[in-house]
Short mmCIF file of C-alpha atoms and ligand atoms in Angstrom, two decimals:
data_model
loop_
_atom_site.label_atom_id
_atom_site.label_comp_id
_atom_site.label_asym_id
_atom_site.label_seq_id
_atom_site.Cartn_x
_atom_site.Cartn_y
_atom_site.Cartn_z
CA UNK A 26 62.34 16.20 -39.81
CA UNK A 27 60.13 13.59 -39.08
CA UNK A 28 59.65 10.16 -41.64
CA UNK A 29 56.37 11.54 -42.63
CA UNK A 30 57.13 14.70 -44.37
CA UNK A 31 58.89 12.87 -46.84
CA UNK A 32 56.06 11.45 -47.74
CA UNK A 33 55.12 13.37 -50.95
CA UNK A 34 52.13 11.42 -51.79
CA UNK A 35 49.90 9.20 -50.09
CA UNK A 36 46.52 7.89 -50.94
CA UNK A 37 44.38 6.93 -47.83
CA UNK A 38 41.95 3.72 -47.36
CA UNK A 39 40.90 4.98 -51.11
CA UNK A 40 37.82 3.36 -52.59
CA UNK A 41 36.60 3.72 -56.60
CA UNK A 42 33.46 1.58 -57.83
CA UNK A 43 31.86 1.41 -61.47
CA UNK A 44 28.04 1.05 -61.01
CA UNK A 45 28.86 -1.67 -58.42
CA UNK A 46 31.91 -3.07 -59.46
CA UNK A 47 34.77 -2.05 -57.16
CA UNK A 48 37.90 -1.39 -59.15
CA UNK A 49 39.77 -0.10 -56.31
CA UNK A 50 38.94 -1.54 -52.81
CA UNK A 51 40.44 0.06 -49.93
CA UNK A 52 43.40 0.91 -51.18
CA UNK A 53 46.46 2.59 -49.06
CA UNK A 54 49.81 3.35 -50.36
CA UNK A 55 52.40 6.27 -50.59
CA UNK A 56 55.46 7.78 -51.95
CA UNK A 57 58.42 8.78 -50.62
CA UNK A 58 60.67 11.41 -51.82
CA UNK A 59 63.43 10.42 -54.74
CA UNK A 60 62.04 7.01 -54.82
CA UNK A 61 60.91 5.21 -58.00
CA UNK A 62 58.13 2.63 -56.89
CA UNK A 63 56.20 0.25 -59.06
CA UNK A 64 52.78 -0.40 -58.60
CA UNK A 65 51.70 -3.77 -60.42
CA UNK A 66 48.88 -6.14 -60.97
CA UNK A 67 46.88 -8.28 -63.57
CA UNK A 68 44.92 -7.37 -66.42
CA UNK A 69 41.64 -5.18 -64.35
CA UNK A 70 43.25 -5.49 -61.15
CA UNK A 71 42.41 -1.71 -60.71
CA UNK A 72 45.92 0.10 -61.18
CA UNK A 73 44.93 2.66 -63.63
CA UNK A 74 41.58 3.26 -61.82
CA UNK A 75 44.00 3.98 -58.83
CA UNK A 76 46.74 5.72 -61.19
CA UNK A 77 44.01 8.14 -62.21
CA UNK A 78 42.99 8.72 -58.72
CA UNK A 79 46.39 9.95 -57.90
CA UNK A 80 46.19 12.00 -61.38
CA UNK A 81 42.80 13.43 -60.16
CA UNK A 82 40.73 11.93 -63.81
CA UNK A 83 38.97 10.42 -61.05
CA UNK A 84 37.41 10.91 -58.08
CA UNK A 85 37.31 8.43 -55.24
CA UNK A 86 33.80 7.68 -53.28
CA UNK A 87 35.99 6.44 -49.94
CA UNK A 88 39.04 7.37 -48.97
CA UNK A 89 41.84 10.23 -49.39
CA UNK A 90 44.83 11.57 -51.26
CA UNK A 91 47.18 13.60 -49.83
CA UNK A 92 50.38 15.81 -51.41
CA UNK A 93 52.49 16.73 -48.99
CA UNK A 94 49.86 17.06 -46.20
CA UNK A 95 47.71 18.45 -47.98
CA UNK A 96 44.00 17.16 -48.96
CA UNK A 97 43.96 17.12 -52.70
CA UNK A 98 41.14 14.29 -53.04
CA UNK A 99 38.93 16.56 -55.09
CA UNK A 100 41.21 18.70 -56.82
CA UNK A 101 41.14 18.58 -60.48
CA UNK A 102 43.64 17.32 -62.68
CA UNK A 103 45.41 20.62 -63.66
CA UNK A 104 45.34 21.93 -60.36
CA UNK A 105 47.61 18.92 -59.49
CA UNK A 106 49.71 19.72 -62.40
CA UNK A 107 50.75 22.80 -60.71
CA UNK A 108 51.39 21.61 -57.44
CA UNK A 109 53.68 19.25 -59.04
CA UNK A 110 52.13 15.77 -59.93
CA UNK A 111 52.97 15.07 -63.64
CA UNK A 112 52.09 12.19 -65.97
CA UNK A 113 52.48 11.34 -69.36
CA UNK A 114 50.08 11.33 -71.81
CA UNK A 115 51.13 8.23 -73.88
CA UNK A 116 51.34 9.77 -77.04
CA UNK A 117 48.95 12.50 -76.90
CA UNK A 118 51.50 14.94 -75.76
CA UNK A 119 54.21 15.27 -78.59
CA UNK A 120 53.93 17.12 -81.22
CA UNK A 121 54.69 14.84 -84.35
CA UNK A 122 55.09 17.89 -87.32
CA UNK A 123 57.25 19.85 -84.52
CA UNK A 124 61.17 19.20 -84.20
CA UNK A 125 62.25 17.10 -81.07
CA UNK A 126 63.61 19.96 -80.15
CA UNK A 127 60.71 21.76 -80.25
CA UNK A 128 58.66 19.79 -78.29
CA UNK A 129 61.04 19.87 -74.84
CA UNK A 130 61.12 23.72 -75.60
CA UNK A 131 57.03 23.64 -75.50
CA UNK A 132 56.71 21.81 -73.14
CA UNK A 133 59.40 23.97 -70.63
CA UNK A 134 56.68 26.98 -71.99
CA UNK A 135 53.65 25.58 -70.89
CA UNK A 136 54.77 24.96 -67.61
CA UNK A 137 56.76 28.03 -66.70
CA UNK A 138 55.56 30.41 -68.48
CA UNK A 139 52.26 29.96 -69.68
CA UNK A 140 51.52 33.85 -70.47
CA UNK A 141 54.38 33.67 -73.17
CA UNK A 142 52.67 30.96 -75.76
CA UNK A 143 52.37 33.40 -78.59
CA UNK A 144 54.20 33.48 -81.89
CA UNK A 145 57.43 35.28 -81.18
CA UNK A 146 57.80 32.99 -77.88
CA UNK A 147 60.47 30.73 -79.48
CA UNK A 148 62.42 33.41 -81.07
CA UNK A 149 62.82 34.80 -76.89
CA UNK A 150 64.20 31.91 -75.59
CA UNK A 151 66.93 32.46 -73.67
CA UNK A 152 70.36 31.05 -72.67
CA UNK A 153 68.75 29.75 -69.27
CA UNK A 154 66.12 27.78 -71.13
CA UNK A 155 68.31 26.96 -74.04
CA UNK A 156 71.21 25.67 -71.34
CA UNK A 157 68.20 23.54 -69.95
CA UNK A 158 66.78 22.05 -73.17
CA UNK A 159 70.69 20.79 -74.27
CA UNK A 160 71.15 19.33 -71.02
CA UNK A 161 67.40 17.48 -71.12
CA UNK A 162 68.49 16.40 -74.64
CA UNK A 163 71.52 15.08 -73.31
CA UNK A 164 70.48 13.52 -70.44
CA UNK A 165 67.49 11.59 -72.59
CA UNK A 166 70.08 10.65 -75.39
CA UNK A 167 68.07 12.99 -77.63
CA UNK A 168 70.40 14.96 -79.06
CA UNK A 169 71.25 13.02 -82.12
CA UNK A 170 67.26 13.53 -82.94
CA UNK A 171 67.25 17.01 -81.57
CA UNK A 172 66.42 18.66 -85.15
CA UNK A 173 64.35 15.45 -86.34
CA UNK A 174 60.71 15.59 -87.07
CA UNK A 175 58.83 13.93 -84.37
CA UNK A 176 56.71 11.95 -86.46
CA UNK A 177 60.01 10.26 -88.11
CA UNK A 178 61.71 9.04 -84.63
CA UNK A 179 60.59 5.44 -83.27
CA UNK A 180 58.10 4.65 -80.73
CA UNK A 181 60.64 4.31 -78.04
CA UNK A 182 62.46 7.30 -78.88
CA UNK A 183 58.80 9.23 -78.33
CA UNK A 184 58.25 7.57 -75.47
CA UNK A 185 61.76 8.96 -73.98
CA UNK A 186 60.95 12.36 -75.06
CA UNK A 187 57.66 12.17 -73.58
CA UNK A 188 59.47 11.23 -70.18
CA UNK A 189 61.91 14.25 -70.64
CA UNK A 190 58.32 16.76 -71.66
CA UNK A 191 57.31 15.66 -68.52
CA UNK A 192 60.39 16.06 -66.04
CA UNK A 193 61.65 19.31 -68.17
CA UNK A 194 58.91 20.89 -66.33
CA UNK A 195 60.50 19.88 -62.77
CA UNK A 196 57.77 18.00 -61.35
CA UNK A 197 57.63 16.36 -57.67
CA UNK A 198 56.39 13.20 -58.89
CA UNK A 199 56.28 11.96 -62.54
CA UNK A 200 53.17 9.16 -63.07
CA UNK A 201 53.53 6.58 -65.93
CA UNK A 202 51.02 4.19 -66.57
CA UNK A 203 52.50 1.12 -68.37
CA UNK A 204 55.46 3.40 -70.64
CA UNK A 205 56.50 0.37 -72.08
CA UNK A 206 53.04 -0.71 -73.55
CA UNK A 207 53.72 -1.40 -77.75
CA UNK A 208 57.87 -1.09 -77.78
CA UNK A 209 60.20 -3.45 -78.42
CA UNK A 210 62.25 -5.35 -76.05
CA UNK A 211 65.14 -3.36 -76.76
CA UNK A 212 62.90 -0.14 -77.19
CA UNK A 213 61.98 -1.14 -73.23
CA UNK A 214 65.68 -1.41 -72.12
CA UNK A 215 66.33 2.52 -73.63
CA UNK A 216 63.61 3.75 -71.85
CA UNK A 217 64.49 1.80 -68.02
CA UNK A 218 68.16 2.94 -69.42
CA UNK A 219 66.30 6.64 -68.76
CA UNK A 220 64.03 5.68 -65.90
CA UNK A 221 67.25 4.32 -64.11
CA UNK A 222 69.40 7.66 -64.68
CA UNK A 223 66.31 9.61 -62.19
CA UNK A 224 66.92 7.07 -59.59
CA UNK A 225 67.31 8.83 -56.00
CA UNK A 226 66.84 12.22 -58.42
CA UNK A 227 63.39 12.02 -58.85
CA UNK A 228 60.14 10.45 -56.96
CA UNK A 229 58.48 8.07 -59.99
CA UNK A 230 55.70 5.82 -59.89
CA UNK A 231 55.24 2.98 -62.44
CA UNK A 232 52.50 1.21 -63.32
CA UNK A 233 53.25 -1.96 -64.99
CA UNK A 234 51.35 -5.49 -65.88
CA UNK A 235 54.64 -7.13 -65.08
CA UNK A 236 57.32 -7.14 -62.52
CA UNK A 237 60.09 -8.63 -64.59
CA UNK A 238 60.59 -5.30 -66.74
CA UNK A 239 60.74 -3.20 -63.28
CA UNK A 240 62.00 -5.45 -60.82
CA UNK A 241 65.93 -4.16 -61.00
CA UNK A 242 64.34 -0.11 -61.36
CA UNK A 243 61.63 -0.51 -58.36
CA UNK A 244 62.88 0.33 -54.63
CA UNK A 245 59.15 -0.40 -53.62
CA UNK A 246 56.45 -2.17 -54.89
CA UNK A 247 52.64 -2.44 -54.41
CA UNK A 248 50.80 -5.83 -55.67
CA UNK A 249 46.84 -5.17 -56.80
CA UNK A 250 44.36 -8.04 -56.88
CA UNK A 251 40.98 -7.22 -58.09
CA UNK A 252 41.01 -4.08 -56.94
CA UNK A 253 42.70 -4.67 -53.48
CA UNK A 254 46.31 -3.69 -52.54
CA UNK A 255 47.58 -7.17 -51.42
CA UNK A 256 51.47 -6.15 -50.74
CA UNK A 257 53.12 -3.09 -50.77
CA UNK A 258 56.66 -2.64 -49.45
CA UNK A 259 60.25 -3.15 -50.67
CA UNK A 260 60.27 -5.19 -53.94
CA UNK A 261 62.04 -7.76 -52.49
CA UNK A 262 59.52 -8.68 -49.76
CA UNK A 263 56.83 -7.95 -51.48
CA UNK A 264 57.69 -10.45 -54.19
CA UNK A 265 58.10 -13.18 -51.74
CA UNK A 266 55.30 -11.92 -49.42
CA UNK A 267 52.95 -15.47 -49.19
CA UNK A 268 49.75 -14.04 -50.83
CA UNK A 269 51.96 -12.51 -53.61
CA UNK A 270 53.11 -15.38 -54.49
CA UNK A 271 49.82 -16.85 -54.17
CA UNK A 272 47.74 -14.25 -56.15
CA UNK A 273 50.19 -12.84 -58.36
CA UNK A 274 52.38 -14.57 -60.27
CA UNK A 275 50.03 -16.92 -61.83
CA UNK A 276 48.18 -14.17 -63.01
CA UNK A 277 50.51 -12.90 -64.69
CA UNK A 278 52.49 -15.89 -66.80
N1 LIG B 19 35.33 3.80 -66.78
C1 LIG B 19 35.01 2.56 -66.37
N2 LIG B 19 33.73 2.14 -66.34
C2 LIG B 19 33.41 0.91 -65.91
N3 LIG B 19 34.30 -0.01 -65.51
C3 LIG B 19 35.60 0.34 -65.54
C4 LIG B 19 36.02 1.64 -65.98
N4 LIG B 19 37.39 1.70 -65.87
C5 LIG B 19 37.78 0.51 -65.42
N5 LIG B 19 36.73 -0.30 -65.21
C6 LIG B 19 36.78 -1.67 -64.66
O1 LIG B 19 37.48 -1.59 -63.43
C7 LIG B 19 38.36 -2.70 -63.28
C8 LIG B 19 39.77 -2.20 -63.11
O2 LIG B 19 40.20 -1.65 -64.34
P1 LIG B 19 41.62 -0.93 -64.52
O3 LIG B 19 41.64 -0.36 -65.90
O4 LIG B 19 41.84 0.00 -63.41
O5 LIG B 19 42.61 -2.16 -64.41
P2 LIG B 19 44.17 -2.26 -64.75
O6 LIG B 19 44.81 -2.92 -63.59
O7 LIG B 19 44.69 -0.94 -65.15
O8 LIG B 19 44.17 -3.26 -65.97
P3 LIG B 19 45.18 -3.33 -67.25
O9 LIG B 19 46.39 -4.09 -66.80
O10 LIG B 19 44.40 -4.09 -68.25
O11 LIG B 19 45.49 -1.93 -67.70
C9 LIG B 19 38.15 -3.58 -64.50
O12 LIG B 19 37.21 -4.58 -64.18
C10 LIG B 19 37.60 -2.62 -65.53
O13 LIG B 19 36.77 -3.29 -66.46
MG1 LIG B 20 45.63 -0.21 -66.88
#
């Protein structure tokens, strides 16, 4: 096995304007198998014009993404989706008048077994799927909500189960862009409490304004400054890197 084919994703010289402004200039980074990477930046530095590249909401004019070796550049959003590249949709993906409950069970539907989304499909559930949905609801510290309404559980509670919809569908990579954006500080601890139990289990990319909520998750970290990837590498040495500390932290106290 050589180093690269644990590469699972890897976007190539990759290049994004709007009518002449270039949000993402040049940009090269990848992801390694099992490894939970941050990608950070100022306000319009360009990370969810890149994130969205990855997702495949956009499409680059330069440059190219690859998944696993393969060229996915143009290939649309849902055909990523079943190759194995999940994100979350902040908020747009949970059911609120469903049950908790509910929602991981829909979501484990969608993805495996699309066919079945008719109305007797929860009463054939089975002891697989229903061994799979306790242990998700474990694993998230759900369970205590399990039978709750989704519109009466906090932000940061949806925001966990949104993480769980996601993985419950065993995705190679799981994209968030900025999953702590409107909680609370110790909302954002629950949720890195989750994020930190998928470390070496799952590959994860987060995009986030600031390093100080990430810096103890992140194994590797890349820097954007208007629209260039300035640093990317382990956090450690990225943070100290000379133009990081040069172009980044100012920006961003
Ligand atoms: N659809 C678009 N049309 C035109 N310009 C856009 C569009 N999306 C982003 N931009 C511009 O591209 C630049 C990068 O924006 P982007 O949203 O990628 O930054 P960001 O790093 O995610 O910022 P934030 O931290 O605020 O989320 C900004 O100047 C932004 O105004
Ligand atoms: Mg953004």
């Amino acid at each position: 096995m050589n180093s690269n084919s644990e590469i699972i994703i890897k976007a190539e010289n990759v290049t994004k304007k709007f009518s002449g402004l270039v949000a993402v200039n040049n940009v090269s980074f990848s992801l390694k198998k099992n490894e939970v990477a941050g990608l950070i930046g100022a306000n319009g530095a360009g990370k969810t014009t890149f994130f969205n590249i990855l997702t495949g909401n956009l499409i680059p004019e330069g440059g190219k993404i690859f998944y696993k070796d393969q060229d996915i550049t143009k290939l649309s959003p849902e055909r990523r989706v079943a190759l194995g590249i999940m994100r979350t949709f902040q908020l747009a993906s949970t059911f609120d008048n469903l049950k908790v409950i509910d929602n991981l069970r829909l979501a484990y539907y969608k993805a495996h077994c699309p066919s079945s989304l008719s109305h007797t499909f929860f009463s054939r559930i089975d002891r697989i799927v229903s061994d799979k949905i306790d242990q998700s609801l474990t694993t998230f510290n759900l369970a205590k909500f399990a039978y709750r309404n989704t519109e009466n559980i906090s932000l940061g509670e949806k925001r966990i189960l949104e993480i769980a919809m996601a993985l419950i569908t065993d995705p190679e990579v799981l994209l968030l862009d900025e999953p702590f954006a409107g909680l609370s500080e110790a909302e954002i601890d629950e949720v890195l409490a989750v994020l930190g139990e998928q470390t070496h289990k799952q590959t994860i990319l987060i995009v986030e304004h600031k390093i100080s909520k990430i810096r103890d998750l992140v194994e590797r970290v890349g820097v954007m400054v208007e629209g260039e990837m300035i640093a990317a590498g382990k956090t450690d040495e990225v943070l100290n890197d000379p133009r990081v500390l040069k172009e980044y932290w100012h920006m961003v106290d």
